[in-house]
Amino acid sequence: ILSNKLRGVEVYKAQAEISDNLIQDNQELGIYLIDNPSDATIIIKQNNILKNISSGIAVKNSKAEIIDNLIQENQGNGINLVDNTIDANIIIKQNKILKNVLPGIAVRNSKAEIIGNIIQENQQNGIYLIDNPGGATIIIKQNKILKNISSGIALKNSKAEISDNVIQENQSDGIFLQENASAIIKSNQILSNK
C-alpha cells in the first residue's frame, strides 16, 4: 500500500483486521482508525509501516490491538492515540517503533497498555502521555526505550504505572513527570540518560 495521496488504510465506522502489509510513502497517515463501533476491536499486526508523511498509526474514538508491527521513519508519531473513550483500552504490544520524527508513542485523552515494545531513536520522547482522563492509569511495562532524542517517557496531566522497562541512553530524562502527572515507577533499569 504505497504512495497514496492520503492515508494508506482508513477504517471509519467499520471493523477490520490489518495484517502482513507494507504501508509506505503515503502522503498522510499510514493507518487511521476513526469513530469505529464500541464493540469492534480493530487488529493491526505484523505490518511494516514506513516513511509515511504523517504518523504511522493514528487511533481516534476506536478500540485497537496493535501487535508485532515495524513502525519506522514516519514524519509524525509512530503511534498516536487521541480522544478514545476510557473503556476503549488500546493494546500496543511487541512492536518496533524506530526513528519517527515525533514521539514514538503519544497518548492523549485515551487509555492504553504499552507492553514489550522496542521504542528507539525517535526524534522526540520515546513515550509521551498528555492530558489523559483522571481515572485512566496507562500501563507501560517490559519495553526497551532507547536512544530517543528527548525523554524516554514523559507525562503531563496523566497517570501511569511504569514497570520492568529498560530506559537507556535517551538524550534527556529517563522519566519526566510534569504538571499534575503521577506514576508508580518500579523495577525498571534506568541507565545512562543525559
mmCIF file of N, CA and C in Angstrom, residues 59-167:
data_model
loop_
_atom_site.group_PDB
_atom_site.id
_atom_site.type_symbol
_atom_site.label_atom_id
_atom_site.label_comp_id
_atom_site.label_asym_id
_atom_site.label_seq_id
_atom_site.Cartn_x
_atom_site.Cartn_y
_atom_site.Cartn_z
ATOM 1 N N VAL A 59 -5.174 6.518 16.076
ATOM 2 C CA VAL A 59 -6.414 5.908 16.554
ATOM 3 C C VAL A 59 -7.223 6.983 17.266
ATOM 4 N N LYS A 60 -8.463 7.227 16.789
ATOM 5 C CA LYS A 60 -9.355 8.211 17.396
ATOM 6 C C LYS A 60 -10.738 7.590 17.563
ATOM 7 N N ASN A 61 -11.233 7.628 18.797
ATOM 8 C CA ASN A 61 -12.566 7.122 19.116
ATOM 9 C C ASN A 61 -12.767 5.696 18.587
ATOM 10 N N SER A 62 -11.802 4.853 18.880
ATOM 11 C CA SER A 62 -11.822 3.469 18.400
ATOM 12 C C SER A 62 -11.113 2.586 19.426
ATOM 13 N N LYS A 63 -11.266 1.286 19.271
ATOM 14 C CA LYS A 63 -10.582 0.300 20.107
ATOM 15 C C LYS A 63 -9.673 -0.518 19.200
ATOM 16 N N ALA A 64 -8.434 -0.741 19.632
ATOM 17 C CA ALA A 64 -7.475 -1.411 18.743
ATOM 18 C C ALA A 64 -6.500 -2.261 19.536
ATOM 19 N N GLU A 65 -5.980 -3.285 18.850
ATOM 20 C CA GLU A 65 -4.812 -4.032 19.293
ATOM 21 C C GLU A 65 -3.748 -3.896 18.216
ATOM 22 N N ILE A 66 -2.606 -3.347 18.602
ATOM 23 C CA ILE A 66 -1.517 -3.038 17.669
ATOM 24 C C ILE A 66 -0.344 -3.911 18.088
ATOM 25 N N ILE A 67 -0.069 -4.956 17.302
ATOM 26 C CA ILE A 67 0.821 -6.030 17.758
ATOM 27 C C ILE A 67 1.831 -6.394 16.674
ATOM 28 N N ASP A 68 3.104 -6.410 17.043
ATOM 29 C CA ASP A 68 4.168 -7.000 16.221
ATOM 30 C C ASP A 68 4.309 -6.319 14.864
ATOM 31 N N ASN A 69 4.249 -4.980 14.857
ATOM 32 C CA ASN A 69 4.490 -4.210 13.640
ATOM 33 C C ASN A 69 5.859 -3.541 13.701
ATOM 34 N N LEU A 70 6.408 -3.259 12.532
ATOM 35 C CA LEU A 70 7.559 -2.371 12.405
ATOM 36 C C LEU A 70 7.028 -1.012 11.972
ATOM 37 N N ILE A 71 7.265 0.009 12.793
ATOM 38 C CA ILE A 71 6.734 1.358 12.559
ATOM 39 C C ILE A 71 7.945 2.289 12.574
ATOM 40 N N GLN A 72 8.369 2.709 11.411
ATOM 41 C CA GLN A 72 9.705 3.325 11.304
ATOM 42 C C GLN A 72 9.712 4.494 10.337
ATOM 43 N N GLU A 73 10.425 5.545 10.748
ATOM 44 C CA GLU A 73 10.749 6.695 9.888
ATOM 45 C C GLU A 73 9.507 7.379 9.317
ATOM 46 N N ASN A 74 8.441 7.434 10.117
ATOM 47 C CA ASN A 74 7.288 8.236 9.740
ATOM 48 C C ASN A 74 7.518 9.687 10.173
ATOM 49 N N GLN A 75 6.844 10.626 9.497
ATOM 50 C CA GLN A 75 7.098 12.046 9.738
ATOM 51 C C GLN A 75 6.318 12.602 10.927
ATOM 52 N N GLY A 76 5.404 11.823 11.477
ATOM 53 C CA GLY A 76 4.713 12.203 12.706
ATOM 54 C C GLY A 76 5.099 11.259 13.824
ATOM 55 N N ASN A 77 4.125 10.895 14.664
ATOM 56 C CA ASN A 77 4.351 9.885 15.699
ATOM 57 C C ASN A 77 4.459 8.502 15.069
ATOM 58 N N GLY A 78 5.107 7.591 15.781
ATOM 59 C CA GLY A 78 4.982 6.199 15.381
ATOM 60 C C GLY A 78 3.536 5.757 15.538
ATOM 61 N N ILE A 79 2.990 5.899 16.771
ATOM 62 C CA ILE A 79 1.592 5.620 17.078
ATOM 63 C C ILE A 79 1.031 6.819 17.832
ATOM 64 N N ASN A 80 -0.129 7.312 17.396
ATOM 65 C CA ASN A 80 -0.778 8.459 18.020
ATOM 66 C C ASN A 80 -2.195 8.065 18.441
ATOM 67 N N LEU A 81 -2.449 8.047 19.751
ATOM 68 C CA LEU A 81 -3.780 7.773 20.285
ATOM 69 C C LEU A 81 -4.370 9.086 20.774
ATOM 70 N N VAL A 82 -5.574 9.421 20.299
ATOM 71 C CA VAL A 82 -6.192 10.687 20.704
ATOM 72 C C VAL A 82 -7.705 10.518 20.840
ATOM 73 N N ASP A 83 -8.243 10.997 21.963
ATOM 74 C CA ASP A 83 -9.692 11.082 22.179
ATOM 75 C C ASP A 83 -10.390 9.729 22.028
ATOM 76 N N ASN A 84 -9.839 8.722 22.689
ATOM 77 C CA ASN A 84 -10.506 7.427 22.765
ATOM 78 C C ASN A 84 -11.208 7.319 24.111
ATOM 79 N N THR A 85 -12.402 6.756 24.135
ATOM 80 C CA THR A 85 -13.167 6.695 25.374
ATOM 81 C C THR A 85 -12.430 5.843 26.395
ATOM 82 N N ILE A 86 -12.682 6.123 27.666
ATOM 83 C CA ILE A 86 -11.904 5.492 28.733
ATOM 84 C C ILE A 86 -12.075 3.970 28.753
ATOM 85 N N ASP A 87 -13.209 3.443 28.274
ATOM 86 C CA ASP A 87 -13.390 1.997 28.267
ATOM 87 C C ASP A 87 -12.776 1.329 27.038
ATOM 88 N N ALA A 88 -12.257 2.134 26.122
ATOM 89 C CA ALA A 88 -11.617 1.580 24.921
ATOM 90 C C ALA A 88 -10.122 1.425 25.196
ATOM 91 N N ASN A 89 -9.774 0.359 25.913
ATOM 92 C CA ASN A 89 -8.365 0.129 26.235
ATOM 93 C C ASN A 89 -7.628 -0.327 24.978
ATOM 94 N N ILE A 90 -6.584 0.371 24.625
ATOM 95 C CA ILE A 90 -5.838 0.080 23.402
ATOM 96 C C ILE A 90 -4.547 -0.652 23.781
ATOM 97 N N ILE A 91 -4.313 -1.785 23.148
ATOM 98 C CA ILE A 91 -3.146 -2.616 23.415
ATOM 99 C C ILE A 91 -2.080 -2.317 22.373
ATOM 100 N N ILE A 92 -0.880 -1.987 22.840
ATOM 101 C CA ILE A 92 0.275 -1.761 21.963
ATOM 102 C C ILE A 92 1.361 -2.714 22.454
ATOM 103 N N LYS A 93 1.623 -3.752 21.673
ATOM 104 C CA LYS A 93 2.438 -4.858 22.200
ATOM 105 C C LYS A 93 3.417 -5.377 21.145
ATOM 106 N N GLN A 94 4.665 -5.519 21.544
ATOM 107 C CA GLN A 94 5.706 -6.209 20.771
ATOM 108 C C GLN A 94 5.925 -5.572 19.399
ATOM 109 N N ASN A 95 5.838 -4.251 19.344
ATOM 110 C CA ASN A 95 6.165 -3.523 18.121
ATOM 111 C C ASN A 95 7.590 -2.995 18.186
ATOM 112 N N LYS A 96 8.152 -2.734 17.020
ATOM 113 C CA LYS A 96 9.394 -1.981 16.910
ATOM 114 C C LYS A 96 9.024 -0.615 16.362
ATOM 115 N N ILE A 97 9.302 0.428 17.156
ATOM 116 C CA ILE A 97 8.886 1.797 16.843
ATOM 117 C C ILE A 97 10.158 2.635 16.807
ATOM 118 N N LEU A 98 10.629 2.915 15.613
ATOM 119 C CA LEU A 98 12.004 3.392 15.423
ATOM 120 C C LEU A 98 12.061 4.644 14.548
ATOM 121 N N LYS A 99 12.836 5.632 14.975
ATOM 122 C CA LYS A 99 13.282 6.733 14.116
ATOM 123 C C LYS A 99 12.126 7.540 13.529
ATOM 124 N N ASN A 100 11.037 7.700 14.297
ATOM 125 C CA ASN A 100 9.960 8.575 13.869
ATOM 126 C C ASN A 100 10.275 10.015 14.273
ATOM 127 N N VAL A 101 9.675 10.991 13.580
ATOM 128 C CA VAL A 101 10.024 12.402 13.783
ATOM 129 C C VAL A 101 9.437 12.942 15.088
ATOM 130 N N LEU A 102 8.244 12.521 15.469
ATOM 131 C CA LEU A 102 7.622 12.919 16.728
ATOM 132 C C LEU A 102 7.758 11.764 17.725
ATOM 133 N N PRO A 103 7.159 11.869 18.927
ATOM 134 C CA PRO A 103 7.310 10.761 19.874
ATOM 135 C C PRO A 103 6.952 9.398 19.285
ATOM 136 N N GLY A 104 7.656 8.374 19.747
ATOM 137 C CA GLY A 104 7.366 7.023 19.265
ATOM 138 C C GLY A 104 5.917 6.647 19.503
ATOM 139 N N ILE A 105 5.423 6.871 20.740
ATOM 140 C CA ILE A 105 4.019 6.662 21.081
ATOM 141 C C ILE A 105 3.526 7.898 21.808
ATOM 142 N N ALA A 106 2.423 8.487 21.330
ATOM 143 C CA ALA A 106 1.773 9.616 22.003
ATOM 144 C C ALA A 106 0.365 9.188 22.401
ATOM 145 N N VAL A 107 -0.005 9.474 23.658
ATOM 146 C CA VAL A 107 -1.317 9.099 24.177
ATOM 147 C C VAL A 107 -1.962 10.344 24.774
ATOM 148 N N ARG A 108 -3.087 10.765 24.189
ATOM 149 C CA ARG A 108 -3.831 11.928 24.685
ATOM 150 C C ARG A 108 -5.305 11.534 24.846
ATOM 151 N N ASN A 109 -5.833 11.771 26.046
ATOM 152 C CA ASN A 109 -7.244 11.507 26.322
ATOM 153 C C ASN A 109 -7.629 10.082 25.900
ATOM 154 N N SER A 110 -6.823 9.132 26.308
ATOM 155 C CA SER A 110 -7.009 7.732 25.924
ATOM 156 C C SER A 110 -6.510 6.833 27.049
ATOM 157 N N LYS A 111 -6.791 5.537 26.927
ATOM 158 C CA LYS A 111 -6.286 4.546 27.871
ATOM 159 C C LYS A 111 -5.544 3.481 27.083
ATOM 160 N N ALA A 112 -4.381 3.077 27.573
ATOM 161 C CA ALA A 112 -3.566 2.141 26.797
ATOM 162 C C ALA A 112 -2.743 1.252 27.711
ATOM 163 N N GLU A 113 -2.381 0.099 27.156
ATOM 164 C CA GLU A 113 -1.365 -0.777 27.732
ATOM 165 C C GLU A 113 -0.252 -0.894 26.707
ATOM 166 N N ILE A 114 0.952 -0.501 27.102
ATOM 167 C CA ILE A 114 2.110 -0.441 26.219
ATOM 168 C C ILE A 114 3.114 -1.451 26.763
ATOM 169 N N ILE A 115 3.232 -2.599 26.090
ATOM 170 C CA ILE A 115 3.914 -3.755 26.672
ATOM 171 C C ILE A 115 4.868 -4.383 25.657
ATOM 172 N N GLY A 116 6.113 -4.543 26.053
ATOM 173 C CA GLY A 116 7.041 -5.371 25.297
ATOM 174 C C GLY A 116 7.476 -4.807 23.959
ATOM 175 N N ASN A 117 7.480 -3.481 23.833
ATOM 176 C CA ASN A 117 7.897 -2.848 22.578
ATOM 177 C C ASN A 117 9.352 -2.401 22.636
ATOM 178 N N ILE A 118 9.957 -2.253 21.465
ATOM 179 C CA ILE A 118 11.241 -1.559 21.328
ATOM 180 C C ILE A 118 10.926 -0.177 20.761
ATOM 181 N N ILE A 119 11.285 0.854 21.516
ATOM 182 C CA ILE A 119 10.963 2.244 21.156
ATOM 183 C C ILE A 119 12.297 2.974 21.133
ATOM 184 N N GLN A 120 12.815 3.226 19.957
ATOM 185 C CA GLN A 120 14.228 3.600 19.851
ATOM 186 C C GLN A 120 14.451 4.672 18.795
ATOM 187 N N GLU A 121 15.320 5.616 19.139
ATOM 188 C CA GLU A 121 15.847 6.617 18.207
ATOM 189 C C GLU A 121 14.753 7.458 17.549
ATOM 190 N N ASN A 122 13.652 7.692 18.294
ATOM 191 C CA ASN A 122 12.674 8.666 17.821
ATOM 192 C C ASN A 122 13.186 10.069 18.119
ATOM 193 N N GLN A 123 12.744 11.054 17.337
ATOM 194 C CA GLN A 123 13.356 12.384 17.408
ATOM 195 C C GLN A 123 12.774 13.264 18.510
ATOM 196 N N GLN A 124 11.770 12.767 19.241
ATOM 197 C CA GLN A 124 11.310 13.432 20.456
ATOM 198 C C GLN A 124 11.277 12.386 21.576
ATOM 199 N N ASN A 125 10.267 12.413 22.454
ATOM 200 C CA ASN A 125 10.188 11.432 23.530
ATOM 201 C C ASN A 125 9.945 10.033 22.974
ATOM 202 N N GLY A 126 10.394 9.036 23.726
ATOM 203 C CA GLY A 126 10.024 7.673 23.372
ATOM 204 C C GLY A 126 8.528 7.462 23.522
ATOM 205 N N ILE A 127 7.997 7.754 24.717
ATOM 206 C CA ILE A 127 6.558 7.703 25.002
ATOM 207 C C ILE A 127 6.159 9.029 25.624
ATOM 208 N N TYR A 128 5.056 9.614 25.145
ATOM 209 C CA TYR A 128 4.566 10.893 25.669
ATOM 210 C C TYR A 128 3.095 10.750 26.025
ATOM 211 N N LEU A 129 2.781 10.894 27.306
ATOM 212 C CA LEU A 129 1.408 10.848 27.801
ATOM 213 C C LEU A 129 0.992 12.262 28.168
ATOM 214 N N ILE A 130 -0.113 12.750 27.584
ATOM 215 C CA ILE A 130 -0.539 14.121 27.836
ATOM 216 C C ILE A 130 -2.061 14.193 27.935
ATOM 217 N N ASP A 131 -2.530 14.844 29.015
ATOM 218 C CA ASP A 131 -3.955 15.175 29.175
ATOM 219 C C ASP A 131 -4.840 13.938 29.070
ATOM 220 N N ASN A 132 -4.536 12.932 29.875
ATOM 221 C CA ASN A 132 -5.345 11.721 29.897
ATOM 222 C C ASN A 132 -6.341 11.759 31.046
ATOM 223 N N PRO A 133 -7.470 11.038 30.934
ATOM 224 C CA PRO A 133 -8.527 11.131 31.943
ATOM 225 C C PRO A 133 -8.024 10.773 33.334
ATOM 226 N N GLY A 134 -8.600 11.441 34.338
ATOM 227 C CA GLY A 134 -8.126 11.257 35.704
ATOM 228 C C GLY A 134 -8.203 9.826 36.192
ATOM 229 N N GLY A 135 -9.173 9.051 35.719
ATOM 230 C CA GLY A 135 -9.336 7.688 36.185
ATOM 231 C C GLY A 135 -8.529 6.648 35.435
ATOM 232 N N ALA A 136 -7.876 7.021 34.373
ATOM 233 C CA ALA A 136 -7.206 6.051 33.497
ATOM 234 C C ALA A 136 -5.725 5.952 33.852
ATOM 235 N N THR A 137 -5.305 4.768 34.289
ATOM 236 C CA THR A 137 -3.882 4.507 34.516
ATOM 237 C C THR A 137 -3.332 3.806 33.284
ATOM 238 N N ILE A 138 -2.354 4.408 32.664
ATOM 239 C CA ILE A 138 -1.733 3.831 31.473
ATOM 240 C C ILE A 138 -0.601 2.911 31.926
ATOM 241 N N ILE A 139 -0.626 1.697 31.418
ATOM 242 C CA ILE A 139 0.361 0.680 31.793
ATOM 243 C C ILE A 139 1.517 0.718 30.791
ATOM 244 N N ILE A 140 2.732 0.852 31.316
ATOM 245 C CA ILE A 140 3.941 0.835 30.488
ATOM 246 C C ILE A 140 4.880 -0.187 31.116
ATOM 247 N N LYS A 141 5.021 -1.350 30.474
ATOM 248 C CA LYS A 141 5.856 -2.372 31.104
ATOM 249 C C LYS A 141 6.598 -3.219 30.069
ATOM 250 N N GLN A 142 7.772 -3.643 30.471
ATOM 251 C CA GLN A 142 8.601 -4.594 29.712
ATOM 252 C C GLN A 142 8.993 -4.050 28.338
ATOM 253 N N ASN A 143 9.129 -2.734 28.235
ATOM 254 C CA ASN A 143 9.591 -2.121 26.994
ATOM 255 C C ASN A 143 11.085 -1.822 27.069
ATOM 256 N N LYS A 144 11.703 -1.729 25.905
ATOM 257 C CA LYS A 144 13.049 -1.186 25.773
ATOM 258 C C LYS A 144 12.916 0.180 25.116
ATOM 259 N N ILE A 145 13.283 1.223 25.862
ATOM 260 C CA ILE A 145 13.090 2.608 25.429
ATOM 261 C C ILE A 145 14.478 3.233 25.371
ATOM 262 N N LEU A 146 15.017 3.320 24.174
ATOM 263 C CA LEU A 146 16.455 3.535 23.996
ATOM 264 C C LEU A 146 16.758 4.666 23.026
ATOM 265 N N LYS A 147 17.693 5.535 23.395
ATOM 266 C CA LYS A 147 18.337 6.458 22.461
ATOM 267 C C LYS A 147 17.357 7.389 21.757
ATOM 268 N N ASN A 148 16.269 7.767 22.466
ATOM 269 C CA ASN A 148 15.380 8.774 21.911
ATOM 270 C C ASN A 148 15.965 10.161 22.159
ATOM 271 N N ILE A 149 15.607 11.128 21.318
ATOM 272 C CA ILE A 149 16.264 12.436 21.340
ATOM 273 C C ILE A 149 15.849 13.264 22.555
ATOM 274 N N SER A 150 14.657 13.058 23.082
ATOM 275 C CA SER A 150 14.227 13.740 24.305
ATOM 276 C C SER A 150 14.132 12.704 25.432
ATOM 277 N N SER A 151 13.113 12.782 26.284
ATOM 278 C CA SER A 151 12.994 11.842 27.405
ATOM 279 C C SER A 151 12.587 10.447 26.935
ATOM 280 N N GLY A 152 12.925 9.453 27.736
ATOM 281 C CA GLY A 152 12.435 8.115 27.449
ATOM 282 C C GLY A 152 10.920 8.059 27.570
ATOM 283 N N ILE A 153 10.397 8.492 28.739
ATOM 284 C CA ILE A 153 8.963 8.584 28.988
ATOM 285 C C ILE A 153 8.685 9.952 29.595
ATOM 286 N N ALA A 154 7.701 10.677 29.057
ATOM 287 C CA ALA A 154 7.280 11.964 29.609
ATOM 288 C C ALA A 154 5.784 11.933 29.881
ATOM 289 N N LEU A 155 5.377 12.457 31.044
ATOM 290 C CA LEU A 155 3.973 12.502 31.444
ATOM 291 C C LEU A 155 3.586 13.929 31.786
ATOM 292 N N LYS A 156 2.404 14.336 31.311
ATOM 293 C CA LYS A 156 1.830 15.630 31.655
ATOM 294 C C LYS A 156 0.328 15.425 31.852
ATOM 295 N N ASN A 157 -0.178 15.783 33.050
ATOM 296 C CA ASN A 157 -1.600 15.605 33.354
ATOM 297 C C ASN A 157 -2.051 14.168 33.049
ATOM 298 N N SER A 158 -1.270 13.219 33.474
ATOM 299 C CA SER A 158 -1.541 11.816 33.176
ATOM 300 C C SER A 158 -1.108 10.954 34.356
ATOM 301 N N LYS A 159 -1.618 9.719 34.379
ATOM 302 C CA LYS A 159 -1.282 8.765 35.432
ATOM 303 C C LYS A 159 -0.805 7.473 34.774
ATOM 304 N N ALA A 160 0.270 6.902 35.318
ATOM 305 C CA ALA A 160 0.826 5.699 34.697
ATOM 306 C C ALA A 160 1.421 4.773 35.744
ATOM 307 N N GLU A 161 1.487 3.506 35.379
ATOM 308 C CA GLU A 161 2.271 2.521 36.106
ATOM 309 C C GLU A 161 3.385 2.068 35.186
ATOM 310 N N ILE A 162 4.622 2.320 35.583
ATOM 311 C CA ILE A 162 5.798 2.121 34.741
ATOM 312 C C ILE A 162 6.673 1.069 35.413
ATOM 313 N N SER A 163 6.752 -0.117 34.817
ATOM 314 C CA SER A 163 7.455 -1.211 35.494
ATOM 315 C C SER A 163 8.201 -2.104 34.511
ATOM 316 N N ASP A 164 9.335 -2.598 34.968
ATOM 317 C CA ASP A 164 10.104 -3.633 34.266
ATOM 318 C C ASP A 164 10.548 -3.206 32.873
ATOM 319 N N ASN A 165 10.816 -1.908 32.704
ATOM 320 C CA ASN A 165 11.327 -1.392 31.435
ATOM 321 C C ASN A 165 12.832 -1.174 31.505
ATOM 322 N N VAL A 166 13.478 -1.199 30.353
ATOM 323 C CA VAL A 166 14.842 -0.704 30.210
ATOM 324 C C VAL A 166 14.741 0.658 29.531
ATOM 325 N N ILE A 167 15.207 1.708 30.224
ATOM 326 C CA ILE A 167 15.109 3.090 29.740
ATOM 327 C C ILE A 167 16.538 3.620 29.718
#
